[in-house]
Short mmCIF file of C-alpha atoms in Angstrom, two decimals:
data_model
loop_
_atom_site.label_atom_id
_atom_site.label_comp_id
_atom_site.label_asym_id
_atom_site.label_seq_id
_atom_site.Cartn_x
_atom_site.Cartn_y
_atom_site.Cartn_z
CA SER W 1 7.63 -6.24 13.23
CA GLN W 2 6.61 -7.14 9.72
CA THR W 3 8.45 -5.85 6.69
CA ILE W 4 8.01 -6.26 2.95
CA HIS W 5 10.79 -6.11 0.40
CA GLN W 6 10.48 -5.61 -3.33
CA TRP W 7 13.25 -5.59 -5.85
CA PRO W 8 14.53 -4.20 -8.03
CA ALA W 9 13.40 -0.62 -7.44
CA THR W 10 13.75 0.28 -11.11
CA LEU W 11 14.09 -1.83 -14.21
CA VAL W 12 14.49 -1.03 -17.90
CA GLN W 13 13.80 -3.91 -20.25
CA PRO W 14 13.49 -4.28 -24.03
CA VAL W 15 10.27 -5.46 -25.62
CA GLY W 16 10.15 -9.24 -25.81
CA SER W 17 12.50 -9.85 -22.90
CA PRO W 18 11.54 -11.89 -19.82
CA LEU W 19 10.66 -10.46 -16.44
CA SER W 20 11.01 -11.56 -12.86
CA LEU W 21 10.04 -9.33 -9.94
CA GLU W 22 10.37 -10.63 -6.43
CA CYS W 23 8.60 -9.76 -3.21
CA THR W 24 9.28 -11.18 0.23
CA VAL W 25 7.64 -10.58 3.57
CA GLU W 26 9.26 -10.98 6.98
CA GLY W 27 7.81 -11.25 10.45
CA THR W 28 4.52 -12.97 9.67
CA SER W 29 3.24 -16.35 8.57
CA ASN W 30 0.72 -17.35 5.91
CA PRO W 31 0.06 -13.81 4.70
CA ASN W 32 -2.21 -12.96 1.81
CA LEU W 33 -0.01 -11.61 -0.98
CA TYR W 34 -0.91 -9.28 -3.83
CA TRP W 35 0.55 -7.85 -7.05
CA TYR W 36 -0.82 -4.56 -8.36
CA ARG W 37 0.10 -2.45 -11.36
CA GLN W 38 -0.23 1.30 -11.42
CA ALA W 39 -0.05 2.98 -14.81
CA ALA W 40 1.07 6.59 -14.95
CA GLY W 41 -1.57 8.84 -13.37
CA ARG W 42 -3.93 5.94 -12.78
CA GLY W 43 -5.23 3.95 -9.89
CA LEU W 44 -4.27 0.46 -8.83
CA GLN W 45 -5.06 -2.58 -10.93
CA LEU W 46 -5.03 -5.88 -9.05
CA LEU W 47 -3.10 -8.44 -11.07
CA PHE W 48 -2.79 -11.47 -8.80
CA TYR W 49 -3.40 -12.47 -5.23
CA SER W 50 -2.54 -15.52 -3.19
CA VAL W 51 -3.95 -16.88 0.05
CA GLY W 52 -1.40 -19.70 0.34
CA ILE W 53 1.56 -21.49 -1.22
CA GLY W 54 0.78 -22.48 -4.78
CA GLN W 55 -2.62 -20.75 -4.70
CA ILE W 56 -2.80 -17.93 -7.23
CA SER W 57 -5.87 -16.00 -8.34
CA SER W 58 -5.58 -14.01 -11.55
CA GLU W 59 -7.67 -10.92 -11.95
CA VAL W 60 -6.86 -9.92 -15.52
CA PRO W 61 -5.86 -11.98 -18.56
CA GLN W 62 -2.45 -10.91 -19.79
CA ASN W 63 1.04 -12.11 -20.50
CA LEU W 64 2.03 -11.94 -16.83
CA SER W 65 2.03 -14.79 -14.35
CA ALA W 66 2.64 -15.11 -10.63
CA SER W 67 4.01 -17.82 -8.40
CA ARG W 68 4.31 -18.36 -4.67
CA PRO W 69 7.06 -20.95 -4.17
CA GLN W 70 7.38 -20.24 -0.44
CA ASP W 71 5.02 -18.94 2.23
CA ARG W 72 6.40 -15.41 2.21
CA GLN W 73 7.68 -15.11 -1.35
CA PHE W 74 5.67 -13.87 -4.30
CA ILE W 75 7.10 -13.62 -7.81
CA LEU W 76 5.73 -11.82 -10.84
CA SER W 77 6.96 -13.08 -14.20
CA SER W 78 6.61 -12.70 -17.92
CA LYS W 79 8.13 -14.67 -20.77
CA LYS W 80 7.89 -11.78 -23.24
CA LEU W 81 7.31 -8.19 -22.19
CA LEU W 82 5.05 -5.85 -24.13
CA LEU W 83 5.23 -2.07 -24.28
CA SER W 84 1.94 -1.99 -22.37
CA ASP W 85 3.60 -3.73 -19.42
CA SER W 86 5.32 -0.50 -18.43
CA GLY W 87 4.22 0.81 -15.08
CA PHE W 88 4.75 0.84 -11.37
CA TYR W 89 4.38 -2.60 -9.81
CA LEU W 90 3.43 -2.90 -6.19
CA CYS W 91 3.49 -5.93 -3.94
CA ALA W 92 1.35 -5.99 -0.79
CA TRP W 93 0.69 -8.35 2.08
CA ARG W 94 -2.13 -8.71 4.52
CA SER W 95 -2.55 -10.77 7.65
CA SER W 96 -4.95 -13.61 6.95
CA GLY W 97 -6.06 -13.90 10.56
CA THR W 98 -9.06 -11.56 10.61
CA ARG W 99 -11.19 -9.85 8.03
CA ASN W 100 -10.51 -6.26 9.04
CA GLN W 101 -6.76 -6.22 8.46
CA PRO W 102 -5.33 -3.64 6.02
CA GLN W 103 -2.96 -4.36 3.17
CA HIS W 104 0.65 -3.21 3.57
CA PHE W 105 2.63 -2.20 0.51
CA GLY W 106 6.21 -2.47 -0.61
CA ASP W 107 8.09 0.41 -2.17
CA GLY W 108 7.34 -0.70 -5.71
CA THR W 109 9.26 -1.43 -8.91
CA ARG W 110 9.29 1.11 -11.74
CA LEU W 111 9.32 -0.92 -14.98
CA SER W 112 10.08 0.79 -18.27
CA ILE W 113 9.83 -1.13 -21.52
CA LEU W 114 11.85 0.13 -24.48
CA ALA A 1 -19.27 -6.38 -5.86
CA GLN A 2 -17.92 -3.45 -3.94
CA SER A 3 -16.80 -0.26 -5.62
CA VAL A 4 -15.27 3.02 -4.52
CA THR A 5 -15.75 6.47 -6.02
CA GLN A 6 -13.39 9.31 -5.25
CA LEU A 7 -14.86 12.60 -6.38
CA GLY A 8 -12.23 14.95 -7.72
CA SER A 9 -9.07 13.52 -9.20
CA HIS A 10 -7.22 16.72 -8.31
CA VAL A 11 -7.72 18.90 -5.24
CA SER A 12 -5.76 22.06 -4.45
CA VAL A 13 -5.77 23.79 -1.08
CA SER A 14 -3.76 26.58 0.45
CA GLU A 15 -1.32 25.80 3.21
CA GLY A 16 -3.21 25.99 6.51
CA ALA A 17 -6.61 25.44 4.90
CA LEU A 18 -8.99 22.55 5.47
CA VAL A 19 -8.38 19.39 3.46
CA LEU A 20 -11.47 17.44 2.37
CA LEU A 21 -11.09 14.40 0.12
CA ARG A 22 -14.29 12.62 -0.79
CA CYS A 23 -14.94 8.90 -0.93
CA ASN A 24 -18.19 7.05 -1.52
CA TYR A 25 -18.49 3.30 -1.51
CA SER A 26 -20.94 0.76 -2.75
CA SER A 27 -21.30 -2.28 -0.55
CA SER A 28 -24.11 -4.65 0.23
CA VAL A 29 -22.69 -5.47 3.66
CA PRO A 30 -21.08 -3.34 6.36
CA PRO A 31 -17.69 -2.58 4.87
CA TYR A 32 -14.17 -2.22 6.08
CA LEU A 33 -12.84 1.08 4.79
CA PHE A 34 -9.31 2.41 4.43
CA TRP A 35 -7.43 5.51 3.35
CA TYR A 36 -3.91 5.29 1.98
CA VAL A 37 -1.39 7.96 0.96
CA GLN A 38 1.20 7.59 -1.79
CA TYR A 39 4.19 9.86 -2.21
CA PRO A 40 5.96 9.97 -5.60
CA ASN A 41 7.73 6.73 -6.51
CA GLN A 42 6.74 5.06 -3.26
CA GLY A 43 4.27 2.44 -2.18
CA LEU A 44 1.00 3.12 -0.41
CA GLN A 45 1.03 3.91 3.29
CA LEU A 46 -1.98 3.29 5.50
CA LEU A 47 -3.44 6.51 6.90
CA LEU A 48 -6.41 5.09 8.78
CA LYS A 49 -9.05 2.39 8.74
CA TYR A 50 -12.64 1.90 9.79
CA THR A 51 -13.74 -1.55 10.87
CA THR A 52 -16.37 -1.30 13.59
CA GLY A 53 -17.21 0.96 16.51
CA ALA A 54 -16.64 4.70 16.54
CA THR A 55 -17.52 6.24 13.21
CA LEU A 56 -14.93 9.01 13.49
CA VAL A 57 -11.53 7.50 12.91
CA LYS A 58 -8.25 9.26 13.58
CA GLY A 59 -5.14 8.41 11.63
CA ILE A 60 -1.57 9.46 11.20
CA ASN A 61 -0.34 12.94 10.23
CA GLY A 62 -3.45 14.63 11.67
CA PHE A 63 -5.92 13.07 9.26
CA GLU A 64 -9.30 11.72 10.23
CA ALA A 65 -12.30 10.25 8.44
CA GLU A 66 -15.93 9.77 9.32
CA PHE A 67 -17.94 6.72 8.32
CA LYS A 68 -21.49 7.73 7.40
CA LYS A 69 -23.54 4.68 6.61
CA SER A 70 -26.62 6.66 5.52
CA GLU A 71 -24.53 8.50 2.95
CA THR A 72 -22.25 5.54 2.11
CA SER A 73 -19.35 7.92 2.55
CA PHE A 74 -15.94 7.90 4.18
CA HIS A 75 -14.49 11.35 3.55
CA LEU A 76 -10.97 12.21 4.65
CA THR A 77 -10.27 15.51 6.39
CA LYS A 78 -7.44 17.46 7.96
CA PRO A 79 -8.04 20.82 9.64
CA SER A 80 -4.88 22.50 8.41
CA ALA A 81 -2.94 21.47 5.31
CA HIS A 82 0.82 21.26 5.38
CA MET A 83 3.14 21.31 2.41
CA SER A 84 4.18 17.76 3.23
CA ASP A 85 0.58 16.57 2.69
CA ALA A 86 0.98 16.94 -1.08
CA ALA A 87 0.54 13.39 -2.37
CA GLU A 88 -1.90 10.94 -3.95
CA TYR A 89 -4.66 9.63 -1.70
CA PHE A 90 -6.57 6.40 -2.21
CA CYS A 91 -9.76 5.21 -0.58
CA ALA A 92 -10.36 1.45 -0.44
CA VAL A 93 -13.03 -0.98 0.68
CA SER A 94 -12.51 -4.67 1.31
CA ASP A 95 -14.82 -7.48 0.37
CA LYS A 96 -16.64 -9.45 3.06
CA THR A 97 -13.78 -11.93 3.38
CA GLY A 98 -11.22 -9.15 3.70
CA ASN A 99 -9.11 -10.86 1.05
CA GLN A 100 -9.74 -8.42 -1.80
CA PHE A 101 -9.56 -4.66 -1.73
CA TYR A 102 -11.26 -2.30 -4.14
CA PHE A 103 -9.44 0.98 -4.60
CA GLY A 104 -10.69 4.31 -5.84
CA THR A 105 -8.88 5.98 -8.70
CA GLY A 106 -7.11 8.34 -6.33
CA THR A 107 -7.08 12.06 -5.57
CA SER A 108 -3.97 14.11 -6.11
CA LEU A 109 -3.64 16.75 -3.41
CA THR A 110 -1.68 19.91 -4.13
CA VAL A 111 -0.85 22.30 -1.31
CA ILE A 112 -0.27 25.89 -2.35
CA PRO A 113 2.13 27.93 -0.24
#
């Protein structure tokens, strides 16, 4: 069966520090991969999605970036964190085989910026 | 572009009462529709999905939803609320490729004992 792993579960970082969040998927090949951010009490904001290695689509301009160095690995990065980057970050995957497949989410990373 | 509207950001029901969470979508093509549940500090878990076929869809934990094309709605229901149903619920629609999902802003369900 397929599983998705996100780490770390919680992270506290000072303003201006770098960021690297990692997400890996097991049990499937060539998945679509997604990064979302969820601010406190808000809905989901799509940040990036990828339909293949090295293919990244950015949905919002910001100081975050994403990379997909391997088929089932998706990394969210920042060179300098801002206070506004605080939030709950969710990685998701979806089978690319057919159009009606749902997205499946990881357990999320709670990021607090001090 | 597709969009999803969830009416009521907060819904409270008594334990044992009917749960009704509303979702309306905007789509120019027949959509794929999904309901997810999120418990505190966790990711989203798929409750149910509508793709094609029967318009009444049954999901996990006793939830079901009915696709009504004429009303562009996909409301989520459960006949009898349980304390464990207290969570955030999100409705979503995918684009015609299935690659992008559009989520509603969520409805927080409180169950009163």
